[in-house]
Tab-separated table of C-alpha atoms in Angstrom:
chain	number	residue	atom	x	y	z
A	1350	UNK	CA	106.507	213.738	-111.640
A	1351	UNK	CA	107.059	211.244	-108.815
A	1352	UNK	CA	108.172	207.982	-109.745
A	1353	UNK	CA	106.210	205.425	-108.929
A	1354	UNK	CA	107.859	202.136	-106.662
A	1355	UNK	CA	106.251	198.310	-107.368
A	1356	UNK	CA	106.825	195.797	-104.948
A	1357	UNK	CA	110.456	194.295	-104.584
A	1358	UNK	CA	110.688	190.007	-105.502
A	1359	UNK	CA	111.612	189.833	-101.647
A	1360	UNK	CA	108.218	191.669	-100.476
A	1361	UNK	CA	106.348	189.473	-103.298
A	1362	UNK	CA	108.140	186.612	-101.368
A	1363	UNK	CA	107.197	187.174	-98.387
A	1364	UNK	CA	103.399	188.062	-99.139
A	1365	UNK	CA	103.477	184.675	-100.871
A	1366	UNK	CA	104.725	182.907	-97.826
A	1367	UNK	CA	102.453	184.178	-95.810
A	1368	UNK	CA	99.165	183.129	-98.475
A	1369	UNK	CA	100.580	179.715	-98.532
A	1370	UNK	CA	100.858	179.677	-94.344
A	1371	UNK	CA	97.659	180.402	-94.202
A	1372	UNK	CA	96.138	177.915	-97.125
A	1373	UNK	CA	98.397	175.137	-94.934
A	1374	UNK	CA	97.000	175.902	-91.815
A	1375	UNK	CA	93.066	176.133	-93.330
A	1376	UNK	CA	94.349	172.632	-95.051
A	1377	UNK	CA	95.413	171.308	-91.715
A	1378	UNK	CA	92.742	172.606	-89.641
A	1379	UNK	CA	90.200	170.750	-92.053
A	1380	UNK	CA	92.174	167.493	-91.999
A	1381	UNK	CA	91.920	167.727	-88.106
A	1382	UNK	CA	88.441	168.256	-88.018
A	1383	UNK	CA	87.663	165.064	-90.627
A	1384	UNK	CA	90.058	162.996	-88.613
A	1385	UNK	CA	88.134	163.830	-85.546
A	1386	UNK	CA	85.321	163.026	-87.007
A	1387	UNK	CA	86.361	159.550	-88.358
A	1388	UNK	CA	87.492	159.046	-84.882
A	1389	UNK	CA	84.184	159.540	-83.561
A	1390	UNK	CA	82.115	157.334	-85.843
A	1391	UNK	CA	84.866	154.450	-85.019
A	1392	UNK	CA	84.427	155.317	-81.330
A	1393	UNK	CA	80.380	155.339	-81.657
A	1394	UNK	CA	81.013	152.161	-84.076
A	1395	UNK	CA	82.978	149.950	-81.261
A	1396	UNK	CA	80.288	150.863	-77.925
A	1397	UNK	CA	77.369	149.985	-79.851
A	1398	UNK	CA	78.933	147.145	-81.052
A	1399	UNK	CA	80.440	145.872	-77.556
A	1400	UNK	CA	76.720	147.283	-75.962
A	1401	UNK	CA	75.703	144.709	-78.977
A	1402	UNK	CA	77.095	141.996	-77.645
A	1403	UNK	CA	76.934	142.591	-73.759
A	1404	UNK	CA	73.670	142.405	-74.409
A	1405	UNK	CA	73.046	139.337	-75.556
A	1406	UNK	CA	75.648	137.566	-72.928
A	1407	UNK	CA	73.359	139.205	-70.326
A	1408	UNK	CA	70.124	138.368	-71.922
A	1409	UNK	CA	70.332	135.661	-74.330
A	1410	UNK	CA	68.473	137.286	-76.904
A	1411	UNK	CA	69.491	140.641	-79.492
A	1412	UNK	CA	68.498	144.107	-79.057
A	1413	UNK	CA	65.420	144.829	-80.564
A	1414	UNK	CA	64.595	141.079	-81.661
A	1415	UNK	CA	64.539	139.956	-77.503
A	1416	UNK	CA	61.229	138.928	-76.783
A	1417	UNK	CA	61.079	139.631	-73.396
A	1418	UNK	CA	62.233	142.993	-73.083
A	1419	UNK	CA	59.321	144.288	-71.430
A	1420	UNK	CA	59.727	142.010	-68.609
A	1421	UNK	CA	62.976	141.880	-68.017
A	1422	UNK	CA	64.559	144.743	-68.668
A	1423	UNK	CA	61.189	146.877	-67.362
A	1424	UNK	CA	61.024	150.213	-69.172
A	1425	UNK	CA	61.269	148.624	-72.740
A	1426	UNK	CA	57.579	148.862	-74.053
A	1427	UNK	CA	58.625	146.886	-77.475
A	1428	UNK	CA	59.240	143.080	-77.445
A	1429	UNK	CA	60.662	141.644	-80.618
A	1430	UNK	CA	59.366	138.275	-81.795
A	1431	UNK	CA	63.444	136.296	-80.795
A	1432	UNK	CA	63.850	134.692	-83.951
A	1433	UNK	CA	67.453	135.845	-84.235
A	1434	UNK	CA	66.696	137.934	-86.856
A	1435	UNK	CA	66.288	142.522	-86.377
A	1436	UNK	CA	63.605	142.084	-89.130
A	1437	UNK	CA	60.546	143.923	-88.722
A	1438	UNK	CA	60.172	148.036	-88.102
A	1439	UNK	CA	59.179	147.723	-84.648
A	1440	UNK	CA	62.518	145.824	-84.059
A	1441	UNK	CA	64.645	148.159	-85.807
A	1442	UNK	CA	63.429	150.812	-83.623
A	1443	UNK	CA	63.687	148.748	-80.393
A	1444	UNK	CA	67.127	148.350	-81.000
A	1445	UNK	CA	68.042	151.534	-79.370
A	1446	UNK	CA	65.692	151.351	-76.625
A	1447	UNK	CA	66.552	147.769	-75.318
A	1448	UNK	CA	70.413	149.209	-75.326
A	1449	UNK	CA	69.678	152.322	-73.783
A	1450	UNK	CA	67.329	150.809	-70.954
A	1451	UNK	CA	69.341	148.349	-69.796
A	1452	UNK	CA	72.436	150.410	-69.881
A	1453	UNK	CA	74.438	149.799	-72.680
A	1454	UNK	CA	74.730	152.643	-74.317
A	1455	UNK	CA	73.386	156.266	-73.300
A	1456	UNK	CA	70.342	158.121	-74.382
A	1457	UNK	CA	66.506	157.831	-74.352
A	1458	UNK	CA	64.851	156.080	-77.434
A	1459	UNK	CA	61.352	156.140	-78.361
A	1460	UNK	CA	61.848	152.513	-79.981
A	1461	UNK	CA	59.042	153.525	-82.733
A	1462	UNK	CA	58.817	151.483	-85.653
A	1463	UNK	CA	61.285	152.507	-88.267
A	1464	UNK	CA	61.921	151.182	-91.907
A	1465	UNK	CA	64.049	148.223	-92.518
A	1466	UNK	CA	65.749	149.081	-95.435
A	1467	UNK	CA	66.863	152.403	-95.906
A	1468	UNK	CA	68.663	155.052	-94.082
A	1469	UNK	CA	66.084	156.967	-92.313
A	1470	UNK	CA	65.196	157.274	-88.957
A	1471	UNK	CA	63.491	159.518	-86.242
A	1472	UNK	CA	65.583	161.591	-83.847
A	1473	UNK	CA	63.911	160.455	-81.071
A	1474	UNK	CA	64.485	156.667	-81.547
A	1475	UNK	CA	67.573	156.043	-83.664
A	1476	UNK	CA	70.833	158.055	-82.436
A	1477	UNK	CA	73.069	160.257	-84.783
A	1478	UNK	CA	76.193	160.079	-86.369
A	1479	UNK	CA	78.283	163.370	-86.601
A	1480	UNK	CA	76.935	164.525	-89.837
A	1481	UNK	CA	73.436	164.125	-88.941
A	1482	UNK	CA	72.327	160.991	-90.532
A	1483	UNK	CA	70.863	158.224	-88.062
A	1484	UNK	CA	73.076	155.125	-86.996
A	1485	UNK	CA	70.408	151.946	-87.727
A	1486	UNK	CA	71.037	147.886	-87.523
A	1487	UNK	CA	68.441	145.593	-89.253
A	1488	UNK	CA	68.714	142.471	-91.112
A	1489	UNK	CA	69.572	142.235	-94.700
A	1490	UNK	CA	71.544	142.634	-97.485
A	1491	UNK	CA	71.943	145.924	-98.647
A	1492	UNK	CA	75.512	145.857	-100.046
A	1493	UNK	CA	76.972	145.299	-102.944
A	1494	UNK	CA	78.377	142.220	-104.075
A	1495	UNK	CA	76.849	138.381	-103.344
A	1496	UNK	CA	76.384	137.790	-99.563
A	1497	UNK	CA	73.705	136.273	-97.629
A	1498	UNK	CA	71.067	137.967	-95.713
A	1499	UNK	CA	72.759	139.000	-92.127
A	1500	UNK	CA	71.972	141.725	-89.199
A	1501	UNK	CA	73.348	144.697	-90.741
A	1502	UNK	CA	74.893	148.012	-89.042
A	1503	UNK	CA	74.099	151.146	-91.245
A	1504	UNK	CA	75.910	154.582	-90.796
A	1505	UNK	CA	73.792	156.744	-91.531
A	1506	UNK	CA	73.812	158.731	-94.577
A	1507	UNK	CA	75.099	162.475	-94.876
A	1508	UNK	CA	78.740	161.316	-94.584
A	1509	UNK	CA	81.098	162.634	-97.160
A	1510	UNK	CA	82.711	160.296	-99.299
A	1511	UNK	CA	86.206	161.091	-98.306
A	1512	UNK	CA	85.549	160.142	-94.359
A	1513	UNK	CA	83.929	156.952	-96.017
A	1514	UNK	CA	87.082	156.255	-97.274
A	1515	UNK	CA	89.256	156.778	-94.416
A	1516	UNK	CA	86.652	155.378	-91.817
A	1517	UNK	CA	86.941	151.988	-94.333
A	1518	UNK	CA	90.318	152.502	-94.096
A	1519	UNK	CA	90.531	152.586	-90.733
A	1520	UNK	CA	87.746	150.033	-90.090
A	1521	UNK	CA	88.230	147.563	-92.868
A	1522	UNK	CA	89.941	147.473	-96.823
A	1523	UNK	CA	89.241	150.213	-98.166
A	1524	UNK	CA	87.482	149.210	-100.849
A	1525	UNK	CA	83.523	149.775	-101.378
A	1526	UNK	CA	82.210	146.806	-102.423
A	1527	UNK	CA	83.645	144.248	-100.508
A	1528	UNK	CA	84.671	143.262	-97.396
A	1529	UNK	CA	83.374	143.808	-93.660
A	1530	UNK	CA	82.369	147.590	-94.509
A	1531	UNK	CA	80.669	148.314	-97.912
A	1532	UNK	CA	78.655	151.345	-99.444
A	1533	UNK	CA	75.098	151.078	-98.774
A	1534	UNK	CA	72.704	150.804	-101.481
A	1535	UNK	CA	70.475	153.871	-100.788
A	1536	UNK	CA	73.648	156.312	-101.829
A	1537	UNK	CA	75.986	153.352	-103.803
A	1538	UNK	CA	75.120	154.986	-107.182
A	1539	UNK	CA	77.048	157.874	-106.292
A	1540	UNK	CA	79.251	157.122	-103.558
A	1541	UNK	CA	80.966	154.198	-105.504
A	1542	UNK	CA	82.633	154.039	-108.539
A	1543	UNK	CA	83.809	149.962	-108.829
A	1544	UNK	CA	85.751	148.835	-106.148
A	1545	UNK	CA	86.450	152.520	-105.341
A	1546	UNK	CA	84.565	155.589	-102.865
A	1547	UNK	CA	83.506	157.803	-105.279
A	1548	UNK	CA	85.788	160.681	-104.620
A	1549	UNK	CA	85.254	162.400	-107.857
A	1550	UNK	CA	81.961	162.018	-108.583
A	1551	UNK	CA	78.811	164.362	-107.511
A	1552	UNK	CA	76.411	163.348	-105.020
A	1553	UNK	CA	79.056	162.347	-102.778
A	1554	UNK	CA	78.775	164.935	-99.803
A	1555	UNK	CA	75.812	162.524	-98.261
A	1556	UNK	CA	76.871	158.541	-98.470
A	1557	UNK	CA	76.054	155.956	-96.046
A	1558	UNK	CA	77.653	152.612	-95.440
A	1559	UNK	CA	77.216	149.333	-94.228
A	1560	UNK	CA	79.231	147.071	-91.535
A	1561	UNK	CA	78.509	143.895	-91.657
A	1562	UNK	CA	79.089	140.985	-88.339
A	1563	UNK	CA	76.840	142.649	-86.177
């Protein structure tokens, strides 16, 4: 009978070097792609909030809350009621269009009225982060921790927990319940654990965030 050969330890070695070449460079690809995507939230993060703030040196008044949009800025059909505050639905939806009509940031927005508290928005009037969920600002306090009621920039939800830690990282501390950048309350229960993103936990493939100082 022929004798059957098994594989030599150097052929076992070098099938094993390849498998773990290949695991690294899935690995790495994936880290790439969530850094790029932290990037880009950051990036989307810092012109909305210099279009923010252009915006009120050119106009005196915030996006959304100005309450002469319609007049001076001409294809804005939504005037907010200028009490300082983004406070009611059909200022949380003019947000976007008083920035996009006057040039501050790109896109066409509906400005339809949109909830003030959680998450959700329409495609046409709120734009989108990379994963999907809707980048909002209105005034409030939906963190946790004791703070007082303030305009509020909100993510979006649909984020993974892990970018929510390195954008806070990046942005902020760190940590997800204090600070500029906190957890938001509409996905806190999962997305935090303490002081801690959630990374362990389940539910944690869609969180949201807050930025507080807009």
């Amino acid at each position: 009978m022929k004798r059957q050969q098994g594989f030599t330890l150097v052929e076992i070695a070098i099938v094993l070097v390849i498998i773990g070449l290949i695991l690294g460079g899935i690995l790495k690809g994936q880290e790439l792609i969530d850094s790029a995507r932290v990037r880009s939230i950051s990036n989307d993060i810092s012109g909305i909030r210099t279009g923010w703030y252009a915006f009120q040196d050119r106009y005196n008044g915030l996006p959304g809350d100005f309450s002469r949009a319609e007049a001076q800025i001409g294809n804005s059909t939504s005037d907010g009621d200028g009490n300082g505050r983004v406070d009611t639905a059909i200022e949380v939806g003019g947000v976007w269009e008083h920035l996009a009509d006057s040039g501050f940031i790109s896109g066409d927005f509906g400005g339809e009225e949109q909830s003030i508290d959680d998450v959700l928005c329409d495609t046409e009037s709120c734009p989108s982060n990379p994963f999907n969920g809707f980048y909002k600002i209105s005034y409030g306090e939906r963190i946790p921790g004791d703070a007082s009621d303030a305009n509020e920039f909100f993510t979006g939800d649909q984020i993974p927990v892990s970018i929510m830690l390195q954008l806070d990282n990046k942005l902020d501390d760190g940590v997800a319940d204090d600070g500029e950048m906190r957890s938001h309350d509409d996905t806190d229960i999962n997305c935090r654990s303490g002081s801690d993103w959630n990374l362990s936990g389940t539910g944690v493939d869609s969180c949201a965030a807050v930025i507080r100082g807009f």
